[in-house]
Structure formats: C-alpha cells, structure tokens
Backbone as a printed PyTorch tensor [residue, N CA C, xyz], in Angstrom:
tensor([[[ -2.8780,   9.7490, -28.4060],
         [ -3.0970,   8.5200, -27.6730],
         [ -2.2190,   8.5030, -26.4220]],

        [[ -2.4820,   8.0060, -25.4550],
         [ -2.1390,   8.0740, -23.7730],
         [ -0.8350,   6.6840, -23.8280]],

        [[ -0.2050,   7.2140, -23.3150],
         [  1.1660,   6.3410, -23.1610],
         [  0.9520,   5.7970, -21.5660]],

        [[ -0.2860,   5.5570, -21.0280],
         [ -0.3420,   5.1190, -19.4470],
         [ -0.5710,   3.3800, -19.4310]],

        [[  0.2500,   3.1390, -18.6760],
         [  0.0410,   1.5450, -18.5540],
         [ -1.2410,   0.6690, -18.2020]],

        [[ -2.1030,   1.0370, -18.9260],
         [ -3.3700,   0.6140, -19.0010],
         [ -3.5480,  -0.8970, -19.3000]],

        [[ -2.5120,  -1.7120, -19.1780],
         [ -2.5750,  -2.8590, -19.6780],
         [ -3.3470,  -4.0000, -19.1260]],

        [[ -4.0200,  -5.4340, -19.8080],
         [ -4.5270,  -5.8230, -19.4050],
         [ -4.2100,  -6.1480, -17.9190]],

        [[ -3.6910,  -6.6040, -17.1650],
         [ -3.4490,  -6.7530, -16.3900],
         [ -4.0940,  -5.7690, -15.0080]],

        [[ -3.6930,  -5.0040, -15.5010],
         [ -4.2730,  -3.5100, -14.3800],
         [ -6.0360,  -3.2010, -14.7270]],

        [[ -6.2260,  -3.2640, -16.0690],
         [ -7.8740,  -3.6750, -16.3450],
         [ -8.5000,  -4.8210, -15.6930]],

        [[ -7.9400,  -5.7860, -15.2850],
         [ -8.4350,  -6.9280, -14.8850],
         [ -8.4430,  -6.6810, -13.1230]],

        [[ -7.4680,  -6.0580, -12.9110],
         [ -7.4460,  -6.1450, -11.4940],
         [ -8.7430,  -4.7070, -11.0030]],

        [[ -8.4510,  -3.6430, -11.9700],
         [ -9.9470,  -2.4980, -12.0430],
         [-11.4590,  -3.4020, -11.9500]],

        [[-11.7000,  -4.3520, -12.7770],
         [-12.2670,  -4.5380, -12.9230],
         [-13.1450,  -5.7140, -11.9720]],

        [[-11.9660,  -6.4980, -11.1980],
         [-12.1900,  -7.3690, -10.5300],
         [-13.2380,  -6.8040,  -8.6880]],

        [[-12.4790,  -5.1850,  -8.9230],
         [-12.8780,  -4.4550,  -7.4750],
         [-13.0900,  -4.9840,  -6.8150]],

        [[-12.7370,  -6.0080,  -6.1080],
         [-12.1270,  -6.6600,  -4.6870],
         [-12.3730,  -5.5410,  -3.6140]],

        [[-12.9860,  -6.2010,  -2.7690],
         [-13.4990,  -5.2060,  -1.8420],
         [-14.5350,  -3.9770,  -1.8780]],

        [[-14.9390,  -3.7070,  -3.4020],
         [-15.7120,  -2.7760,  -3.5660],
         [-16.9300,  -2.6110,  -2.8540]],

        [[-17.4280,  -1.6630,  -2.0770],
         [-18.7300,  -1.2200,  -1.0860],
         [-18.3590,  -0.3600,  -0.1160]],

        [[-19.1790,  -0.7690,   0.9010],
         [-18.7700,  -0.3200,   2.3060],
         [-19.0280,  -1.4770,   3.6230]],

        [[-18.6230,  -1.2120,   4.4360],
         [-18.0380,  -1.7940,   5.6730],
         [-19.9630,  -1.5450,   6.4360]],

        [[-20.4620,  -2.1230,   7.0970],
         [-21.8500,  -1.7660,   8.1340],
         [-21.1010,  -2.2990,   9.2220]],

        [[-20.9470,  -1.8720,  10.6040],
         [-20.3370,  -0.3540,  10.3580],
         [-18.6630,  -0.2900,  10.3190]],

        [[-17.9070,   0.3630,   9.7920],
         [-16.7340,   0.0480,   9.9300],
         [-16.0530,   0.8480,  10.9240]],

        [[-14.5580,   0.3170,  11.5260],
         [-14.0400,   1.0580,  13.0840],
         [-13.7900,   2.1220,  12.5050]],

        [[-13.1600,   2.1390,  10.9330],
         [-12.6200,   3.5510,  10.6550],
         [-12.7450,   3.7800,   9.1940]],

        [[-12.8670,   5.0950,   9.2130],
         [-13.2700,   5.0930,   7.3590],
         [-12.6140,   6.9480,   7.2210]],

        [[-12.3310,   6.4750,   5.6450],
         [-11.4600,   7.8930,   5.7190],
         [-12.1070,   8.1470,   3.8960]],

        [[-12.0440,   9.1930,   3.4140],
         [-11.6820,   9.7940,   2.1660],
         [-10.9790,  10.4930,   1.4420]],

        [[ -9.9930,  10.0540,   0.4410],
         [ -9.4140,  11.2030,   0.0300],
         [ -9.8850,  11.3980,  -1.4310]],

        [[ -9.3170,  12.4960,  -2.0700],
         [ -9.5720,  13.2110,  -3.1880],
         [ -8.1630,  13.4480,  -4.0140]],

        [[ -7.9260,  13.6560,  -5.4820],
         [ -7.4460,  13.8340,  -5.7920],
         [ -7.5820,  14.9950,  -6.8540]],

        [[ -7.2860,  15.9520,  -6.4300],
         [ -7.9870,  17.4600,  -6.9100],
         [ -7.6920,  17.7110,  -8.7850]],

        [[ -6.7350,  16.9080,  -8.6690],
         [ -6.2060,  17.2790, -10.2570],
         [ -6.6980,  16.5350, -11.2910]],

        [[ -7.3850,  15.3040, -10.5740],
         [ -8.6870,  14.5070, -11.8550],
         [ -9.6770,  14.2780, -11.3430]],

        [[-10.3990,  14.6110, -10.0690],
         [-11.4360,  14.0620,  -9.3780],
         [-11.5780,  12.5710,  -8.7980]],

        [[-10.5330,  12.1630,  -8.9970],
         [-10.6230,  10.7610,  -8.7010],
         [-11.0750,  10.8460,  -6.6830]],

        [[-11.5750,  10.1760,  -6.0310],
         [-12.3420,  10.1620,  -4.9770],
         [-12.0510,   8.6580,  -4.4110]],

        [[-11.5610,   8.3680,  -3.4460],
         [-11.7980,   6.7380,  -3.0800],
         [-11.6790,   6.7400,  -1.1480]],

        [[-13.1040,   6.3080,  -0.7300],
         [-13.2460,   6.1530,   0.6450],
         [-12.9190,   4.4940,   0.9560]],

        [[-12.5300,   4.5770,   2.2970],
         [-11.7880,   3.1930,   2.7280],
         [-12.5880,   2.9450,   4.2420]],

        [[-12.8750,   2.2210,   4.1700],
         [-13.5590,   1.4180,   5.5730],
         [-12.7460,   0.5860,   6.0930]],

        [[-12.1560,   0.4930,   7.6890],
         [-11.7430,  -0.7170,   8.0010],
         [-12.0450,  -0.8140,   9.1960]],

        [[-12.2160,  -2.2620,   9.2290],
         [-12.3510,  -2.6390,  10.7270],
         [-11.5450,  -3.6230,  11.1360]],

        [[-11.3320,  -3.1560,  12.3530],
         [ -9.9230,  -3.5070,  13.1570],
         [-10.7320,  -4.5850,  14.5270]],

        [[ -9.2260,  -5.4720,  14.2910],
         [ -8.9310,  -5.7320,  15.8640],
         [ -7.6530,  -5.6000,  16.5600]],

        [[ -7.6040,  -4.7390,  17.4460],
         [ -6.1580,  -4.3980,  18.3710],
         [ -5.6840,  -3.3970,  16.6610]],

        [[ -4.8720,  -3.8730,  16.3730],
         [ -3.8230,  -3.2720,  15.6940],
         [ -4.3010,  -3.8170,  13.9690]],

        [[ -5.0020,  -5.0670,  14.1320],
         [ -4.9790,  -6.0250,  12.8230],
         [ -6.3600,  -5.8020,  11.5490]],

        [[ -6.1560,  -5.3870,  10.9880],
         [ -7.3250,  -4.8370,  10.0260],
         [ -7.7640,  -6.3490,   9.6010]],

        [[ -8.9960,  -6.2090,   9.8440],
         [ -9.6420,  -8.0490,  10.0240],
         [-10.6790,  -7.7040,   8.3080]],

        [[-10.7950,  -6.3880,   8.1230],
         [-11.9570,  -6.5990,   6.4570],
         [-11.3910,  -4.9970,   6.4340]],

        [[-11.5400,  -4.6870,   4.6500],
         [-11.5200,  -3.8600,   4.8590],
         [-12.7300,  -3.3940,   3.1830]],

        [[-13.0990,  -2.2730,   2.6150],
         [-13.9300,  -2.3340,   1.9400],
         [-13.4690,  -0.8570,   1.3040]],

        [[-14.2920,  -0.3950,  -0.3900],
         [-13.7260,   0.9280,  -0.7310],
         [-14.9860,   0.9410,  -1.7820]],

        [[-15.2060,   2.3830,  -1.5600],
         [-15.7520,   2.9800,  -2.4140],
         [-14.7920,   4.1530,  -3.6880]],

        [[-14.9010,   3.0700,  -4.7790],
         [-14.0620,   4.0810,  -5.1320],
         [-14.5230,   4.8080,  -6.9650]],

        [[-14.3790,   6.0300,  -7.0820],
         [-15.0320,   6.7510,  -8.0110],
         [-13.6160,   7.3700,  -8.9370]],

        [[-13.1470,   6.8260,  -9.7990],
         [-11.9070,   7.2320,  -9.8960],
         [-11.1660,   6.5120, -11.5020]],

        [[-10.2390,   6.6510, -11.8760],
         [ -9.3590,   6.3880, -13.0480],
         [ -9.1910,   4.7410, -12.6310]],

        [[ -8.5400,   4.1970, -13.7270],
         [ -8.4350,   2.8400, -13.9310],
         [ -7.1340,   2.7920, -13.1200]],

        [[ -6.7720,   3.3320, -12.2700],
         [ -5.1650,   3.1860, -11.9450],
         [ -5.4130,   3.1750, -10.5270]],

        [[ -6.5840,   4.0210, -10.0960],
         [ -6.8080,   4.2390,  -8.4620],
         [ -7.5110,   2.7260,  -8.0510]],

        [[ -8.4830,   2.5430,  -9.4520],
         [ -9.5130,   1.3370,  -9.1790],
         [ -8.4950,  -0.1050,  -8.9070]],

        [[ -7.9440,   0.0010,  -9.7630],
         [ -6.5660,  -1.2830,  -9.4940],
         [ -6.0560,  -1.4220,  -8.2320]],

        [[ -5.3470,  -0.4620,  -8.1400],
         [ -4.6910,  -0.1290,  -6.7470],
         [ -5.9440,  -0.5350,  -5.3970]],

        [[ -7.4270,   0.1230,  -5.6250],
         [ -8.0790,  -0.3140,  -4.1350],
         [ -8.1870,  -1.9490,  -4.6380]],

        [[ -8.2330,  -2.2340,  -5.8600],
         [ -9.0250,  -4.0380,  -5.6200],
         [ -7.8970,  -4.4990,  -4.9760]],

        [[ -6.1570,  -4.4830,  -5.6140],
         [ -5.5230,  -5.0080,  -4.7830],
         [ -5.3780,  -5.1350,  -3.3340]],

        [[ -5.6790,  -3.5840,  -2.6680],
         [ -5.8360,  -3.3470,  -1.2420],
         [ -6.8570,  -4.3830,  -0.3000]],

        [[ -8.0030,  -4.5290,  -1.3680],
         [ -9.6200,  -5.0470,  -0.7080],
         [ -8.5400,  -6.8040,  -0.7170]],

        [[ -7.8540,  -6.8690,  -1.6730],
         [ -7.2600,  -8.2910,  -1.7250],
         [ -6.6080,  -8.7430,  -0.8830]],

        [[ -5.6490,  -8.2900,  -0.7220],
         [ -4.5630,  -8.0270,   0.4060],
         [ -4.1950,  -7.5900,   1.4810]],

        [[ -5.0450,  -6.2780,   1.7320],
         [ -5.0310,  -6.0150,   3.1630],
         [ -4.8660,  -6.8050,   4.4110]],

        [[ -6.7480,  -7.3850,   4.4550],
         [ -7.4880,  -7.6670,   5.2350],
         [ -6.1290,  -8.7480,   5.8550]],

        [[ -5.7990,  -8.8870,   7.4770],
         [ -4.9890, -10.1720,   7.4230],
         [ -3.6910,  -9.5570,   8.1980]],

        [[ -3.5440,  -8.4250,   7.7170],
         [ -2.5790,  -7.4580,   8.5460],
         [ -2.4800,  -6.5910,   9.0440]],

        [[ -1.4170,  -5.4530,   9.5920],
         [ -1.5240,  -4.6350,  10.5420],
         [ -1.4020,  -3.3210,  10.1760]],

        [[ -1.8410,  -2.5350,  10.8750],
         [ -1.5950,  -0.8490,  10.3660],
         [ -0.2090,  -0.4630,  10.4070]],

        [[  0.8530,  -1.1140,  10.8340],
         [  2.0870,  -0.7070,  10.6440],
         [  2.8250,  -1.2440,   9.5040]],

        [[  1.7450,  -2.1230,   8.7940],
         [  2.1430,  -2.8690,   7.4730],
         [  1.9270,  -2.1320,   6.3770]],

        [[  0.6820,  -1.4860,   7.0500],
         [ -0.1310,  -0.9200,   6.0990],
         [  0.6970,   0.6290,   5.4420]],

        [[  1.0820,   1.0610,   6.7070],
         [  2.1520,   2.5010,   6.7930],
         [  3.4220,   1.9610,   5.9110]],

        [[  4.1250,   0.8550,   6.3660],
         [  5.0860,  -0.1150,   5.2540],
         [  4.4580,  -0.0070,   3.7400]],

        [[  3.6030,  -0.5220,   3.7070],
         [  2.9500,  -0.8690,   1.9480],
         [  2.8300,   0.9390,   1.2370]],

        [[  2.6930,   1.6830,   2.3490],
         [  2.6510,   3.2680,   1.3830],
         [  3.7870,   3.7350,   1.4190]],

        [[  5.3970,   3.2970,   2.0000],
         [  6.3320,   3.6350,   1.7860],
         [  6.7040,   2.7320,   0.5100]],

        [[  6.6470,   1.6640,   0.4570],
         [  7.1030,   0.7540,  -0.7980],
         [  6.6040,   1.1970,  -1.4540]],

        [[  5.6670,   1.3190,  -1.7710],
         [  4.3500,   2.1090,  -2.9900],
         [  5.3050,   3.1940,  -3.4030]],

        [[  5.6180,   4.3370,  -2.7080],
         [  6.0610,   5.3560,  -3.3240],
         [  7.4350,   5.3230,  -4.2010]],

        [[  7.9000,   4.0170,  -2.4210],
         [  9.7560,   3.7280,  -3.5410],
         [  9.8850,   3.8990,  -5.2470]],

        [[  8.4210,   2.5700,  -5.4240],
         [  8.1780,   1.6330,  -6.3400],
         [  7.8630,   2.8270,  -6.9670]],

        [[  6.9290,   3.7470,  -7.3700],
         [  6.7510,   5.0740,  -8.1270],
         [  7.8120,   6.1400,  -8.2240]],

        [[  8.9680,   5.9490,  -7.4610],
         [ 10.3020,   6.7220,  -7.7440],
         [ 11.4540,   6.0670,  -8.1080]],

        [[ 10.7080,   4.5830,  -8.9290],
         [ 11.6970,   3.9350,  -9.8440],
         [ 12.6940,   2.7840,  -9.3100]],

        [[ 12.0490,   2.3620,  -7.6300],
         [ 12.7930,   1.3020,  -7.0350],
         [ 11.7730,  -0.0590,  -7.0830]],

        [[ 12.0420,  -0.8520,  -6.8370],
         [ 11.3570,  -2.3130,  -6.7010],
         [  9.7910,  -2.3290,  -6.5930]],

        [[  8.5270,  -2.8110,  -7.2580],
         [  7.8200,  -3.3690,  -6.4060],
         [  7.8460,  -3.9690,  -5.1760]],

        [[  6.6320,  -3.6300,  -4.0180],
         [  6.3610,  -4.4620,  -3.0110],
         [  6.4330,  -5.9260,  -3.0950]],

        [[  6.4210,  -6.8450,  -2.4930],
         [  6.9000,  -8.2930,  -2.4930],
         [  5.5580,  -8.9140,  -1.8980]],

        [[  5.8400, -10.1460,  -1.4410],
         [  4.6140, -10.8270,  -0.8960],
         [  3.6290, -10.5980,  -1.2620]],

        [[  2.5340, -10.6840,  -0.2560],
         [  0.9950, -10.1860,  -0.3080],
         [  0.6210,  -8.6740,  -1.2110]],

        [[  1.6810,  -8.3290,  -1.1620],
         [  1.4470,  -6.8880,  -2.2530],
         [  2.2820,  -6.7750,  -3.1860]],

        [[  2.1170,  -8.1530,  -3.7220],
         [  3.2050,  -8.2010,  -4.9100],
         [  2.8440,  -7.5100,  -6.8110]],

        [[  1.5440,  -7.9990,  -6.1950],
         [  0.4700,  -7.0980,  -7.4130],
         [  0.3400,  -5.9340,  -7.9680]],

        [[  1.2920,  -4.7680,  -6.9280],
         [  1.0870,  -3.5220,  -7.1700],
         [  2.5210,  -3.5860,  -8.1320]],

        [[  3.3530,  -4.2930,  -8.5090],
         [  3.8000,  -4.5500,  -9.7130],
         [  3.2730,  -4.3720, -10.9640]],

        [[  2.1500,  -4.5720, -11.5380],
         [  1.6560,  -4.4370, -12.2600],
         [  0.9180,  -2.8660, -12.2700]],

        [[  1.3320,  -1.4350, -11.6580],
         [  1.3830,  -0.6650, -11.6040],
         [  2.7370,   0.0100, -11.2030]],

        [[  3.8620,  -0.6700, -11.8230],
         [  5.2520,  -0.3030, -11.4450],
         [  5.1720,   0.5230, -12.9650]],

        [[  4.9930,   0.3430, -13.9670],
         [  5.4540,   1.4540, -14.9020],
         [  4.7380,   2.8410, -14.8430]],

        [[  3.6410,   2.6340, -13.7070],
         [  3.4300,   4.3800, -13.6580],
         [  4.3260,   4.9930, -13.0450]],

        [[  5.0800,   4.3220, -12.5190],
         [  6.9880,   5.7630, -11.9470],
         [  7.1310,   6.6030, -13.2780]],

        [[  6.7130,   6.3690, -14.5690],
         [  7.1680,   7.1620, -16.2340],
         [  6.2460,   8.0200, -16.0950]],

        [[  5.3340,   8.5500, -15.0970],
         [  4.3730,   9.0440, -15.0700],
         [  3.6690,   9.7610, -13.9180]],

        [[  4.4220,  10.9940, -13.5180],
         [  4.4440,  11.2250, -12.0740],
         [  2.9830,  12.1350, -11.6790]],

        [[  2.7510,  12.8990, -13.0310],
         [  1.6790,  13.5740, -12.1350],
         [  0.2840,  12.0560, -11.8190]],

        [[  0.4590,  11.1120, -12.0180],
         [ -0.2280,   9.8490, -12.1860],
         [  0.1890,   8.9090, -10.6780]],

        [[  0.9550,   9.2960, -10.1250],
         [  1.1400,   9.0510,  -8.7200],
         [  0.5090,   8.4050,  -7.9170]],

        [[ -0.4030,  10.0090,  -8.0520],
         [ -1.4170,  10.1030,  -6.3780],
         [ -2.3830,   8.8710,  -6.5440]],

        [[ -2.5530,   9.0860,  -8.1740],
         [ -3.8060,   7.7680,  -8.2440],
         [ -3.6270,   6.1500,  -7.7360]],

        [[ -2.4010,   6.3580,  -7.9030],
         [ -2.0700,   4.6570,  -7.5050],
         [ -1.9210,   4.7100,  -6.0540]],

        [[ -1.3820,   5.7540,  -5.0670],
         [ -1.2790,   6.2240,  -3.7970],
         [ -2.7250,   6.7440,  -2.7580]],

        [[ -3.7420,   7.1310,  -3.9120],
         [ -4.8760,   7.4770,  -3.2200],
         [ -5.5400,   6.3520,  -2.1290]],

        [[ -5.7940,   5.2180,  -2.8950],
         [ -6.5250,   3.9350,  -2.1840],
         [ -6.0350,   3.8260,  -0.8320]],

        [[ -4.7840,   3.6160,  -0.7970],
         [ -3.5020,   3.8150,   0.6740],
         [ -3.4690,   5.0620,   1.2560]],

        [[ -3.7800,   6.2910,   1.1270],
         [ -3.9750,   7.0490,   1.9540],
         [ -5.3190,   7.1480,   2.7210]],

        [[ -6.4270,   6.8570,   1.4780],
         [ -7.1230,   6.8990,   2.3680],
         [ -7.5510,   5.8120,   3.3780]]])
C-alpha cells in the first residue's frame, strides 16, 4: 500500500479541476511531460502586458499533478508572470521541507507532505512549469 498523501483534501481539489480545458485562443501555451510516470499537463495563458488575465490546463496525469493544475486554474488568473516564477520557487522550497506558499497559493499546502517523497516532486511542479 502507497504511503502518498492522497488525502481527501488533495482528491477534492483533483477532482474539482478548476480550469480544466483549453484557452480559444490562448497568448501562450506550453507542455510538459514527466518521463518517469507519463504524467503530461499543457497550460494555456492569456496575458495582458505582464498579467495572466485566464489561464486553462489540460491535464493527463496522477492525482498530485491534477491537484496542483486545479489550484493553478484557481489562483493564477489575477497575477503576474513574475509571481508566477515566485510560486515555482516556493513550490520547490515547500517540497525541500520549508513552508507552504501563503496567500492566493495557500492551497498548495495541502500538497506539503509530498517533500517525504521526492521522486513525486515533478508531479506537483509539472502544472508550474508548464
């Protein structure tokens, strides 16, 4: 049996997929992959100036990546790409055993006990890269 923090909480937020689709048409859209489970999650956003005004995800992936984009589809939209570069440094802190993010990305708390679980990382990091 899997010792991964699958708890309700992170099911609910998987399940909620906030933001799930795609963008018609979006300014920018990216994909990444995660080679070591197949997990897959593309990101659409569209911008104004600097300020990501919607953003949307397709995502094909583990219950940990799916969490991670609904929060993103939640929270994003509203701020800036230099926030956004901010939220994937906290992210990682937070996976090398320092604080959850605060505010508007206070949610990715509820993916703070995957730091016990490193090759499990990328999945919570995928949504934000791409």
């Amino acid at each position: 049996m899997s010792d991964l923090p699958y708890t309700t909480d992170v099911l609910r937020l998987a399940a909620e997929a906030t933001g799930a689709g795609r963008l018609p048409p979006p300014c920018l859209s990216h994909s990444e992959l995660n080679p070591v489970c197949g997990d897959r999650c593309t990101v659409d956003l569209r911008l104004e100036g600097s300020a990501i005004i919607a953003l949307s995800h397709e995502t094909k992936a583990c219950v940990l990546t799916q969490a991670a984009a609904s929060i993103l589809g939640a929270s994003l939209p509203g701020h800036t790409v230099a926030e956004l570069a901010h939220l994937r440094e906290a992210v990682r802190a937070m996976l090398a055993g320092g604080a959850a993010p605060q505010d508007a990305f206070r949610r990715f708390s509820h993916l703070a006990e995957v730091a016990r679980h490193p090759a499990r990382h990328r999945c919570v990091l995928l949504p934000i890269e791409a």
